[in-house]
Amino acid sequence: MTMPAGDVLVAAPPSLHRLGLVAILRETWPTVVIRVLPGPDQLLVLLTQQRFALVIADATISSCLLPQLQQLRTHGLCPQLLVLTGRHQPLAVRHCLAQTGYPLLSRHASPTEVIQCVSGLLCPPDASSHYPTPTRRRVEPPTPFSRRELEVLRLVIADCCNQEIADRLFLSVRTVESHRRALLQKTGAKTLVGLVVQAMREGWVAA
């Protein structure tokens, strides 16, 4: 199929979640250039200089992103923009994000939901050319995770350190480290980055 011109920009702080998201996009659309902007606070400046087929902006951390989104909408600088939101964002912030008019997607959405949403923005139904939308199937890990291991995995993807995971789950740091080792062994991943990419790609941490 003919691919529309333009790169995809992911504006999100460095994190394991961003690595997983970019990996999903690159695996799904290998011929599309995926660019990364480490600081969402620079988004407005960049979009005055360059156009993208789609921008995916993470609004879960950057406090300066909301006014930028409002300016982008006012000046029509970015017609195709997807905003990632978090579970625990204040209601007022979520309301303001909705008021920008840009589509919102939970940061904890499954890979299938991410791909469907991105495909819908890149290729509206009446478009003559579009990105192919693959059918993704949830693949279970080689060895099933326990409920506690899944809880630890979700917090690892949320960029929590061992102490933060221990505090949230009321565990000792040593127990958290044990769960992380078990996750690596069960998946065959060699690093935490590899574990996160694999977990997001296969949908193991879908909300």
CSV table of N, CA and C in Angstrom, one decimal, residues 33-200:
chain,number,residue,atom,x,y,z
A,33,VAL,N,9.3,6.7,9.4
A,33,VAL,CA,10.3,7.3,10.3
A,33,VAL,C,9.6,7.8,11.6
A,34,ILE,N,10.1,7.2,12.7
A,34,ILE,CA,9.6,7.6,14.0
A,34,ILE,C,10.6,8.4,14.7
A,35,ARG,N,10.3,9.7,14.9
A,35,ARG,CA,11.2,10.6,15.6
A,35,ARG,C,10.8,10.8,17.0
A,36,VAL,N,11.8,11.1,17.9
A,36,VAL,CA,11.5,11.2,19.3
A,36,VAL,C,12.0,12.6,19.8
A,37,LEU,N,11.1,13.3,20.5
A,37,LEU,CA,11.4,14.6,21.1
A,37,LEU,C,11.5,14.3,22.6
A,38,PRO,N,12.7,14.4,23.3
A,38,PRO,CA,12.8,14.0,24.7
A,38,PRO,C,12.0,15.0,25.6
A,39,GLY,N,11.9,16.3,25.2
A,39,GLY,CA,11.3,17.2,26.1
A,39,GLY,C,10.0,17.8,25.4
A,40,PRO,N,8.8,17.4,25.9
A,40,PRO,CA,7.6,17.9,25.4
A,40,PRO,C,7.5,19.4,25.4
A,41,ASP,N,8.2,20.0,26.3
A,41,ASP,CA,8.2,21.5,26.4
A,41,ASP,C,8.7,22.2,25.2
A,42,GLN,N,9.4,21.4,24.3
A,42,GLN,CA,10.0,22.0,23.1
A,42,GLN,C,9.0,21.7,21.9
A,43,LEU,N,7.9,21.2,22.2
A,43,LEU,CA,7.0,20.8,21.1
A,43,LEU,C,6.5,21.9,20.2
A,44,LEU,N,6.1,23.0,20.9
A,44,LEU,CA,5.6,24.1,20.1
A,44,LEU,C,6.6,24.7,19.2
A,45,VAL,N,7.8,24.9,19.6
A,45,VAL,CA,8.9,25.4,18.8
A,45,VAL,C,9.1,24.5,17.6
A,46,LEU,N,9.2,23.2,17.8
A,46,LEU,CA,9.5,22.3,16.7
A,46,LEU,C,8.4,22.3,15.7
A,47,LEU,N,7.1,22.4,16.1
A,47,LEU,CA,6.1,22.3,15.1
A,47,LEU,C,5.9,23.6,14.3
A,48,THR,N,6.5,24.7,14.8
A,48,THR,CA,6.5,25.9,13.9
A,48,THR,C,7.5,25.7,12.8
A,49,GLN,N,8.4,24.8,13.0
A,49,GLN,CA,9.5,24.6,12.0
A,49,GLN,C,9.3,23.4,11.0
A,50,GLN,N,8.5,22.4,11.5
A,50,GLN,CA,8.4,21.2,10.7
A,50,GLN,C,7.0,20.6,10.9
A,51,ARG,N,6.5,19.9,9.8
A,51,ARG,CA,5.2,19.3,9.9
A,51,ARG,C,5.4,17.8,10.0
A,52,PHE,N,4.5,17.1,10.7
A,52,PHE,CA,4.5,15.7,10.9
A,52,PHE,C,3.2,15.1,10.5
A,53,ALA,N,3.2,13.8,10.0
A,53,ALA,CA,2.0,13.1,9.7
A,53,ALA,C,1.1,13.0,11.0
A,54,LEU,N,1.8,12.7,12.1
A,54,LEU,CA,1.2,12.5,13.4
A,54,LEU,C,2.1,12.9,14.5
A,55,VAL,N,1.6,13.5,15.6
A,55,VAL,CA,2.4,13.7,16.8
A,55,VAL,C,1.7,13.0,17.9
A,56,ILE,N,2.5,12.3,18.7
A,56,ILE,CA,2.0,11.6,19.9
A,56,ILE,C,2.6,12.3,21.1
A,57,ALA,N,1.9,13.0,21.9
A,57,ALA,CA,2.5,13.7,23.0
A,57,ALA,C,2.0,13.1,24.4
A,58,ASP,N,3.0,12.9,25.3
A,58,ASP,CA,2.7,12.4,26.6
A,58,ASP,C,2.4,13.5,27.6
A,59,ALA,N,1.2,13.6,28.0
A,59,ALA,CA,0.8,14.6,28.9
A,59,ALA,C,0.8,14.2,30.4
A,60,THR,N,1.4,13.1,30.7
A,60,THR,CA,1.3,12.5,32.1
A,60,THR,C,2.3,13.2,33.0
A,61,ILE,N,3.4,13.8,32.4
A,61,ILE,CA,4.5,14.3,33.2
A,61,ILE,C,4.7,15.8,33.1
A,62,SER,N,4.7,16.2,31.8
A,62,SER,CA,5.0,17.6,31.5
A,62,SER,C,3.9,18.6,31.9
A,63,SER,N,4.1,19.5,32.8
A,63,SER,CA,3.0,20.4,33.2
A,63,SER,C,2.9,21.6,32.2
A,64,CYS,N,3.9,21.8,31.3
A,64,CYS,CA,3.8,22.9,30.4
A,64,CYS,C,3.1,22.4,29.1
A,65,LEU,N,2.8,21.2,28.9
A,65,LEU,CA,2.3,20.7,27.7
A,65,LEU,C,0.8,21.2,27.4
A,66,LEU,N,0.0,21.3,28.4
A,66,LEU,CA,-1.4,21.8,28.2
A,66,LEU,C,-1.5,23.1,27.5
A,67,PRO,N,-0.8,24.2,28.0
A,67,PRO,CA,-0.9,25.4,27.3
A,67,PRO,C,-0.4,25.3,25.8
A,68,GLN,N,0.6,24.5,25.6
A,68,GLN,CA,1.1,24.3,24.3
A,68,GLN,C,0.1,23.7,23.4
A,69,LEU,N,-0.6,22.7,23.9
A,69,LEU,CA,-1.7,22.0,23.1
A,69,LEU,C,-2.8,23.0,22.7
A,70,GLN,N,-3.1,23.9,23.7
A,70,GLN,CA,-4.1,24.9,23.4
A,70,GLN,C,-3.7,25.9,22.3
A,71,GLN,N,-2.4,26.3,22.3
A,71,GLN,CA,-1.8,27.2,21.3
A,71,GLN,C,-1.8,26.5,19.9
A,72,LEU,N,-1.4,25.2,19.9
A,72,LEU,CA,-1.4,24.4,18.7
A,72,LEU,C,-2.7,24.4,18.0
A,73,ARG,N,-3.8,24.2,18.8
A,73,ARG,CA,-5.1,24.1,18.3
A,73,ARG,C,-5.5,25.5,17.8
A,74,THR,N,-5.2,26.5,18.5
A,74,THR,CA,-5.6,27.9,18.1
A,74,THR,C,-5.0,28.3,16.8
A,75,HIS,N,-3.7,27.9,16.6
A,75,HIS,CA,-3.0,28.4,15.4
A,75,HIS,C,-3.0,27.3,14.3
A,76,GLY,N,-3.6,26.2,14.6
A,76,GLY,CA,-3.7,25.1,13.5
A,76,GLY,C,-2.4,24.6,13.1
A,77,LEU,N,-1.5,24.5,14.1
A,77,LEU,CA,-0.1,24.0,13.7
A,77,LEU,C,0.0,22.5,13.6
A,78,CYS,N,-1.0,21.8,14.3
A,78,CYS,CA,-0.8,20.3,14.3
A,78,CYS,C,-2.2,19.7,14.3
A,79,PRO,N,-2.7,19.5,13.1
A,79,PRO,CA,-4.1,18.9,12.9
A,79,PRO,C,-4.2,17.4,13.4
A,80,GLN,N,-3.1,16.7,13.4
A,80,GLN,CA,-3.1,15.3,13.8
A,80,GLN,C,-2.2,15.1,15.0
A,81,LEU,N,-2.8,15.1,16.2
A,81,LEU,CA,-2.1,14.9,17.4
A,81,LEU,C,-2.8,14.1,18.4
A,82,LEU,N,-2.2,13.1,19.0
A,82,LEU,CA,-2.7,12.2,19.9
A,82,LEU,C,-2.1,12.4,21.3
A,83,VAL,N,-2.9,12.6,22.3
A,83,VAL,CA,-2.4,12.9,23.6
A,83,VAL,C,-2.5,11.7,24.6
A,84,LEU,N,-1.4,11.3,25.2
A,84,LEU,CA,-1.4,10.2,26.1
A,84,LEU,C,-1.7,10.7,27.5
A,85,THR,N,-2.7,10.1,28.2
A,85,THR,CA,-3.1,10.6,29.5
A,85,THR,C,-2.9,9.5,30.5
A,86,GLY,N,-2.8,9.8,31.8
A,86,GLY,CA,-2.6,8.9,32.9
A,86,GLY,C,-3.8,8.6,33.7
A,87,ARG,N,-3.8,7.5,34.5
A,87,ARG,CA,-4.9,7.1,35.3
A,87,ARG,C,-5.2,8.1,36.4
A,88,HIS,N,-4.1,8.7,37.0
A,88,HIS,CA,-4.2,9.4,38.2
A,88,HIS,C,-4.1,10.9,38.0
A,89,GLN,N,-4.3,11.4,36.8
A,89,GLN,CA,-4.3,12.8,36.5
A,89,GLN,C,-5.5,13.5,37.2
A,90,PRO,N,-5.4,14.7,37.7
A,90,PRO,CA,-6.5,15.4,38.3
A,90,PRO,C,-7.6,15.5,37.3
A,91,LEU,N,-8.8,15.5,37.8
A,91,LEU,CA,-10.0,15.6,36.9
A,91,LEU,C,-10.0,16.9,36.1
A,92,ALA,N,-9.5,18.0,36.8
A,92,ALA,CA,-9.4,19.3,36.1
A,92,ALA,C,-8.5,19.3,34.9
A,93,VAL,N,-7.4,18.6,35.1
A,93,VAL,CA,-6.4,18.5,34.0
A,93,VAL,C,-6.9,17.7,32.9
A,94,ARG,N,-7.6,16.5,33.2
A,94,ARG,CA,-8.2,15.7,32.1
A,94,ARG,C,-9.3,16.5,31.4
A,95,HIS,N,-10.0,17.3,32.1
A,95,HIS,CA,-11.1,18.1,31.5
A,95,HIS,C,-10.4,19.1,30.5
A,96,CYS,N,-9.4,19.8,31.0
A,96,CYS,CA,-8.7,20.8,30.1
A,96,CYS,C,-8.1,20.1,28.9
A,97,LEU,N,-7.5,18.9,29.0
A,97,LEU,CA,-7.0,18.2,27.9
A,97,LEU,C,-8.1,17.9,26.9
A,98,ALA,N,-9.3,17.4,27.4
A,98,ALA,CA,-10.4,17.2,26.5
A,98,ALA,C,-10.8,18.4,25.8
A,99,GLN,N,-10.7,19.6,26.4
A,99,GLN,CA,-11.1,20.8,25.8
A,99,GLN,C,-10.3,21.2,24.7
A,100,THR,N,-9.0,20.7,24.6
A,100,THR,CA,-8.2,21.0,23.5
A,100,THR,C,-8.7,20.5,22.1
A,101,GLY,N,-9.6,19.5,22.2
A,101,GLY,CA,-10.1,18.9,21.0
A,101,GLY,C,-9.3,17.8,20.4
A,102,TYR,N,-8.1,17.5,21.0
A,102,TYR,CA,-7.3,16.4,20.4
A,102,TYR,C,-7.8,15.1,21.0
A,103,PRO,N,-7.7,14.0,20.3
A,103,PRO,CA,-8.0,12.7,20.8
A,103,PRO,C,-7.1,12.3,22.0
A,104,LEU,N,-7.7,11.6,23.0
A,104,LEU,CA,-6.9,11.2,24.2
A,104,LEU,C,-6.9,9.7,24.2
A,105,LEU,N,-5.7,9.2,24.6
A,105,LEU,CA,-5.5,7.7,24.8
A,105,LEU,C,-4.8,7.5,26.1
A,106,SER,N,-5.3,6.5,26.8
A,106,SER,CA,-4.7,6.1,28.1
A,106,SER,C,-3.3,5.6,27.9
A,107,ARG,N,-2.4,6.1,28.7
A,107,ARG,CA,-1.0,5.6,28.7
A,107,ARG,C,-0.9,4.1,28.9
A,108,HIS,N,-2.0,3.5,29.5
A,108,HIS,CA,-2.0,2.1,29.8
A,108,HIS,C,-2.8,1.3,28.7
A,109,ALA,N,-3.1,1.9,27.6
A,109,ALA,CA,-3.8,1.2,26.5
A,109,ALA,C,-3.0,0.0,26.0
A,110,SER,N,-3.7,-1.0,25.6
A,110,SER,CA,-3.0,-2.2,25.0
A,110,SER,C,-2.4,-1.8,23.7
A,111,PRO,N,-1.5,-2.7,23.2
A,111,PRO,CA,-0.9,-2.4,21.9
A,111,PRO,C,-1.9,-2.4,20.8
A,112,THR,N,-2.9,-3.2,20.8
A,112,THR,CA,-4.0,-3.2,19.8
A,112,THR,C,-4.7,-1.9,19.8
A,113,GLU,N,-5.0,-1.4,21.0
A,113,GLU,CA,-5.7,-0.1,21.1
A,113,GLU,C,-4.8,1.1,20.5
A,114,VAL,N,-3.5,1.0,20.9
A,114,VAL,CA,-2.6,2.0,20.4
A,114,VAL,C,-2.6,2.0,18.8
A,115,ILE,N,-2.4,0.8,18.3
A,115,ILE,CA,-2.3,0.7,16.8
A,115,ILE,C,-3.6,1.1,16.1
A,116,GLN,N,-4.7,0.7,16.7
A,116,GLN,CA,-6.0,1.1,16.1
A,116,GLN,C,-6.2,2.6,16.1
A,117,CYS,N,-5.8,3.2,17.2
A,117,CYS,CA,-6.0,4.7,17.4
A,117,CYS,C,-5.1,5.4,16.4
A,118,VAL,N,-3.8,5.0,16.4
A,118,VAL,CA,-2.8,5.6,15.5
A,118,VAL,C,-3.3,5.5,14.0
A,119,SER,N,-3.7,4.3,13.7
A,119,SER,CA,-4.2,4.0,12.3
A,119,SER,C,-5.3,4.9,11.9
A,120,GLY,N,-6.3,5.1,12.9
A,120,GLY,CA,-7.4,5.9,12.6
A,120,GLY,C,-7.1,7.4,12.3
A,121,LEU,N,-6.0,7.8,13.0
A,121,LEU,CA,-5.6,9.2,12.8
A,121,LEU,C,-4.8,9.4,11.5
A,122,LEU,N,-4.0,8.4,11.2
A,122,LEU,CA,-3.1,8.5,10.0
A,122,LEU,C,-3.9,8.2,8.7
A,123,CYS,N,-4.9,7.4,8.8
A,123,CYS,CA,-5.7,7.0,7.6
A,123,CYS,C,-7.2,7.1,7.9
A,124,PRO,N,-7.8,8.2,7.8
A,124,PRO,CA,-9.2,8.3,7.9
A,124,PRO,C,-9.9,7.4,6.9
A,125,PRO,N,-11.2,7.0,7.1
A,125,PRO,CA,-11.9,6.1,6.2
A,125,PRO,C,-11.9,6.5,4.8
A,126,ASP,N,-12.0,7.8,4.5
A,126,ASP,CA,-12.1,8.3,3.1
A,126,ASP,C,-10.7,8.6,2.5
A,127,ALA,N,-9.6,8.2,3.2
A,127,ALA,CA,-8.3,8.5,2.6
A,127,ALA,C,-8.0,7.5,1.5
A,128,SER,N,-7.3,8.0,0.4
A,128,SER,CA,-7.0,7.1,-0.7
A,128,SER,C,-5.9,6.2,-0.4
A,129,SER,N,-5.0,6.6,0.5
A,129,SER,CA,-3.9,5.8,0.9
A,129,SER,C,-3.8,5.8,2.4
A,130,HIS,N,-3.3,4.7,2.9
A,130,HIS,CA,-3.3,4.6,4.4
A,130,HIS,C,-2.3,3.6,4.9
A,131,TYR,N,-2.0,3.7,6.2
A,131,TYR,CA,-1.1,2.7,6.8
A,131,TYR,C,-1.9,1.4,7.0
A,132,PRO,N,-1.3,0.3,6.8
A,132,PRO,CA,-2.1,-1.0,7.0
A,132,PRO,C,-2.2,-1.2,8.5
A,133,THR,N,-3.4,-1.7,8.9
A,133,THR,CA,-3.7,-1.9,10.3
A,133,THR,C,-3.6,-3.4,10.6
A,134,PRO,N,-2.5,-3.9,11.2
A,134,PRO,CA,-2.4,-5.4,11.4
A,134,PRO,C,-3.3,-5.8,12.5
A,135,THR,N,-3.7,-7.1,12.5
A,135,THR,CA,-4.4,-7.7,13.5
A,135,THR,C,-3.5,-8.3,14.5
A,136,ARG,N,-3.5,-7.8,15.8
A,136,ARG,CA,-2.6,-8.2,16.8
A,136,ARG,C,-3.3,-9.2,17.7
A,137,ARG,N,-2.5,-10.2,18.1
A,137,ARG,CA,-3.1,-11.2,19.0
A,137,ARG,C,-2.2,-11.2,20.3
A,138,ARG,N,-2.9,-11.2,21.4
A,138,ARG,CA,-2.2,-11.2,22.7
A,138,ARG,C,-1.5,-12.5,22.8
A,139,VAL,N,-0.2,-12.5,23.1
A,139,VAL,CA,0.7,-13.6,23.2
A,139,VAL,C,1.0,-13.8,24.7
A,140,GLU,N,0.7,-14.9,25.3
A,140,GLU,CA,1.0,-15.1,26.7
A,140,GLU,C,2.5,-15.4,26.9
A,141,PRO,N,3.0,-15.0,28.1
A,141,PRO,CA,4.4,-15.3,28.3
A,141,PRO,C,4.7,-16.8,28.4
A,142,PRO,N,5.9,-17.2,28.1
A,142,PRO,CA,6.3,-18.6,28.1
A,142,PRO,C,5.9,-19.3,29.4
A,143,THR,N,6.1,-18.6,30.5
A,143,THR,CA,5.7,-19.1,31.9
A,143,THR,C,4.7,-18.1,32.5
A,144,PRO,N,3.5,-18.5,32.9
A,144,PRO,CA,2.5,-17.5,33.4
A,144,PRO,C,3.1,-16.7,34.6
A,145,PHE,N,2.7,-15.4,34.6
A,145,PHE,CA,3.0,-14.5,35.7
A,145,PHE,C,2.1,-14.7,36.8
A,146,SER,N,2.6,-14.5,38.0
A,146,SER,CA,1.7,-14.5,39.2
A,146,SER,C,1.0,-13.1,39.2
A,147,ARG,N,0.0,-12.9,40.0
A,147,ARG,CA,-0.7,-11.6,40.2
A,147,ARG,C,0.3,-10.6,40.7
A,148,ARG,N,1.1,-10.9,41.6
A,148,ARG,CA,2.1,-10.0,42.2
A,148,ARG,C,3.2,-9.6,41.1
A,149,GLU,N,3.6,-10.5,40.3
A,149,GLU,CA,4.6,-10.2,39.3
A,149,GLU,C,4.0,-9.3,38.3
A,150,LEU,N,2.7,-9.4,37.9
A,150,LEU,CA,2.1,-8.5,37.0
A,150,LEU,C,2.0,-7.1,37.6
A,151,GLU,N,1.8,-7.0,38.9
A,151,GLU,CA,1.7,-5.7,39.6
A,151,GLU,C,3.1,-5.0,39.6
A,152,VAL,N,4.1,-5.8,39.8
A,152,VAL,CA,5.5,-5.3,39.7
A,152,VAL,C,5.8,-4.9,38.3
A,153,LEU,N,5.4,-5.7,37.3
A,153,LEU,CA,5.7,-5.3,35.9
A,153,LEU,C,5.1,-4.0,35.5
A,154,ARG,N,3.8,-3.8,35.9
A,154,ARG,CA,3.1,-2.5,35.6
A,154,ARG,C,3.9,-1.3,36.2
A,155,LEU,N,4.4,-1.5,37.4
A,155,LEU,CA,5.1,-0.4,38.1
A,155,LEU,C,6.5,-0.2,37.5
A,156,VAL,N,7.1,-1.3,37.0
A,156,VAL,CA,8.4,-1.2,36.3
A,156,VAL,C,8.2,-0.3,35.0
A,157,ILE,N,7.1,-0.6,34.3
A,157,ILE,CA,6.8,0.1,33.1
A,157,ILE,C,6.5,1.6,33.4
A,158,ALA,N,6.0,1.8,34.6
A,158,ALA,CA,5.7,3.2,35.0
A,158,ALA,C,6.9,3.9,35.5
A,159,ASP,N,8.1,3.3,35.3
A,159,ASP,CA,9.4,3.9,35.7
A,159,ASP,C,9.6,4.1,37.2
A,160,CYS,N,9.0,3.2,37.9
A,160,CYS,CA,9.2,3.2,39.4
A,160,CYS,C,10.4,2.4,39.7
A,161,CYS,N,11.2,2.9,40.7
A,161,CYS,CA,12.4,2.2,41.1
A,161,CYS,C,12.0,1.2,42.1
A,162,ASN,N,12.9,0.3,42.6
A,162,ASN,CA,12.6,-0.8,43.5
A,162,ASN,C,12.0,-0.3,44.8
A,163,GLN,N,12.5,0.8,45.3
A,163,GLN,CA,12.0,1.4,46.6
A,163,GLN,C,10.5,1.9,46.4
A,164,GLU,N,10.3,2.5,45.3
A,164,GLU,CA,8.9,3.0,45.0
A,164,GLU,C,7.9,1.8,44.8
A,165,ILE,N,8.4,0.8,44.1
A,165,ILE,CA,7.5,-0.4,44.0
A,165,ILE,C,7.3,-1.0,45.3
A,166,ALA,N,8.3,-1.1,46.1
A,166,ALA,CA,8.1,-1.7,47.5
A,166,ALA,C,7.2,-0.9,48.3
A,167,ASP,N,7.3,0.4,48.3
A,167,ASP,CA,6.4,1.2,49.0
A,167,ASP,C,4.9,1.1,48.6
A,168,ARG,N,4.7,1.0,47.3
A,168,ARG,CA,3.3,1.0,46.7
A,168,ARG,C,2.7,-0.4,47.0
A,169,LEU,N,3.5,-1.4,47.0
A,169,LEU,CA,2.9,-2.8,47.1
A,169,LEU,C,3.1,-3.3,48.5
A,170,PHE,N,3.7,-2.5,49.4
A,170,PHE,CA,3.9,-2.9,50.8
A,170,PHE,C,4.8,-4.2,50.9
A,171,LEU,N,5.9,-4.1,50.1
A,171,LEU,CA,6.8,-5.2,50.1
A,171,LEU,C,8.2,-4.7,50.5
A,172,SER,N,9.1,-5.7,50.7
A,172,SER,CA,10.5,-5.3,51.0
A,172,SER,C,11.2,-5.1,49.6
A,173,VAL,N,12.3,-4.3,49.6
A,173,VAL,CA,13.0,-4.1,48.3
A,173,VAL,C,13.6,-5.4,47.9
A,174,ARG,N,14.0,-6.3,48.8
A,174,ARG,CA,14.5,-7.6,48.4
A,174,ARG,C,13.5,-8.4,47.7
A,175,THR,N,12.2,-8.4,48.1
A,175,THR,CA,11.1,-9.1,47.5
A,175,THR,C,10.9,-8.6,46.1
A,176,VAL,N,10.9,-7.2,45.9
A,176,VAL,CA,10.7,-6.6,44.6
A,176,VAL,C,11.8,-7.1,43.7
A,177,GLU,N,13.1,-7.1,44.2
A,177,GLU,CA,14.2,-7.6,43.3
A,177,GLU,C,14.0,-9.0,42.9
A,178,SER,N,13.4,-9.8,43.8
A,178,SER,CA,13.2,-11.2,43.5
A,178,SER,C,12.1,-11.3,42.4
A,179,HIS,N,11.1,-10.5,42.5
A,179,HIS,CA,10.0,-10.5,41.4
A,179,HIS,C,10.6,-10.1,40.1
A,180,ARG,N,11.4,-9.1,40.1
A,180,ARG,CA,12.0,-8.6,38.8
A,180,ARG,C,12.9,-9.7,38.2
A,181,ARG,N,13.6,-10.4,39.0
A,181,ARG,CA,14.5,-11.5,38.5
A,181,ARG,C,13.6,-12.6,37.9
A,182,ALA,N,12.5,-12.9,38.6
A,182,ALA,CA,11.5,-13.9,38.0
A,182,ALA,C,10.9,-13.5,36.7
A,183,LEU,N,10.6,-12.2,36.6
A,183,LEU,CA,10.0,-11.7,35.3
A,183,LEU,C,11.0,-11.8,34.2
A,184,LEU,N,12.3,-11.5,34.4
A,184,LEU,CA,13.3,-11.7,33.4
A,184,LEU,C,13.5,-13.1,33.0
A,185,GLN,N,13.5,-14.0,34.0
A,185,GLN,CA,13.7,-15.5,33.7
A,185,GLN,C,12.5,-16.0,33.0
A,186,LYS,N,11.3,-15.6,33.4
A,186,LYS,CA,10.1,-16.2,32.7
A,186,LYS,C,9.9,-15.7,31.3
A,187,THR,N,10.4,-14.5,31.0
A,187,THR,CA,10.2,-14.0,29.6
A,187,THR,C,11.5,-14.2,28.7
A,188,GLY,N,12.6,-14.6,29.4
A,188,GLY,CA,13.8,-14.7,28.6
A,188,GLY,C,14.5,-13.4,28.2
A,189,ALA,N,13.9,-12.3,28.8
A,189,ALA,CA,14.5,-11.0,28.5
A,189,ALA,C,15.8,-10.8,29.3
A,190,LYS,N,16.8,-10.1,28.7
A,190,LYS,CA,18.1,-10.0,29.3
A,190,LYS,C,18.2,-8.7,30.1
A,191,THR,N,17.4,-7.7,29.8
A,191,THR,CA,17.4,-6.4,30.4
A,191,THR,C,16.0,-5.9,30.7
A,192,LEU,N,15.9,-4.9,31.6
A,192,LEU,CA,14.6,-4.4,31.9
A,192,LEU,C,14.0,-3.7,30.7
A,193,VAL,N,14.8,-3.1,29.9
A,193,VAL,CA,14.3,-2.4,28.6
A,193,VAL,C,13.7,-3.5,27.7
A,194,GLY,N,14.4,-4.6,27.6
A,194,GLY,CA,13.9,-5.7,26.7
A,194,GLY,C,12.6,-6.3,27.3
A,195,LEU,N,12.5,-6.3,28.6
A,195,LEU,CA,11.3,-6.8,29.3
A,195,LEU,C,10.1,-5.9,29.0
A,196,VAL,N,10.3,-4.6,29.1
A,196,VAL,CA,9.3,-3.6,28.9
A,196,VAL,C,8.8,-3.6,27.5
A,197,VAL,N,9.7,-3.6,26.5
A,197,VAL,CA,9.3,-3.7,25.1
A,197,VAL,C,8.5,-4.9,24.8
A,198,GLN,N,9.0,-6.0,25.3
A,198,GLN,CA,8.2,-7.3,25.1
A,198,GLN,C,6.9,-7.3,25.7
A,199,ALA,N,6.8,-6.8,27.0
A,199,ALA,CA,5.5,-6.7,27.7
A,199,ALA,C,4.5,-5.8,27.0
A,200,MET,N,4.9,-4.7,26.5
A,200,MET,CA,4.0,-3.8,25.8
A,200,MET,C,3.6,-4.3,24.4
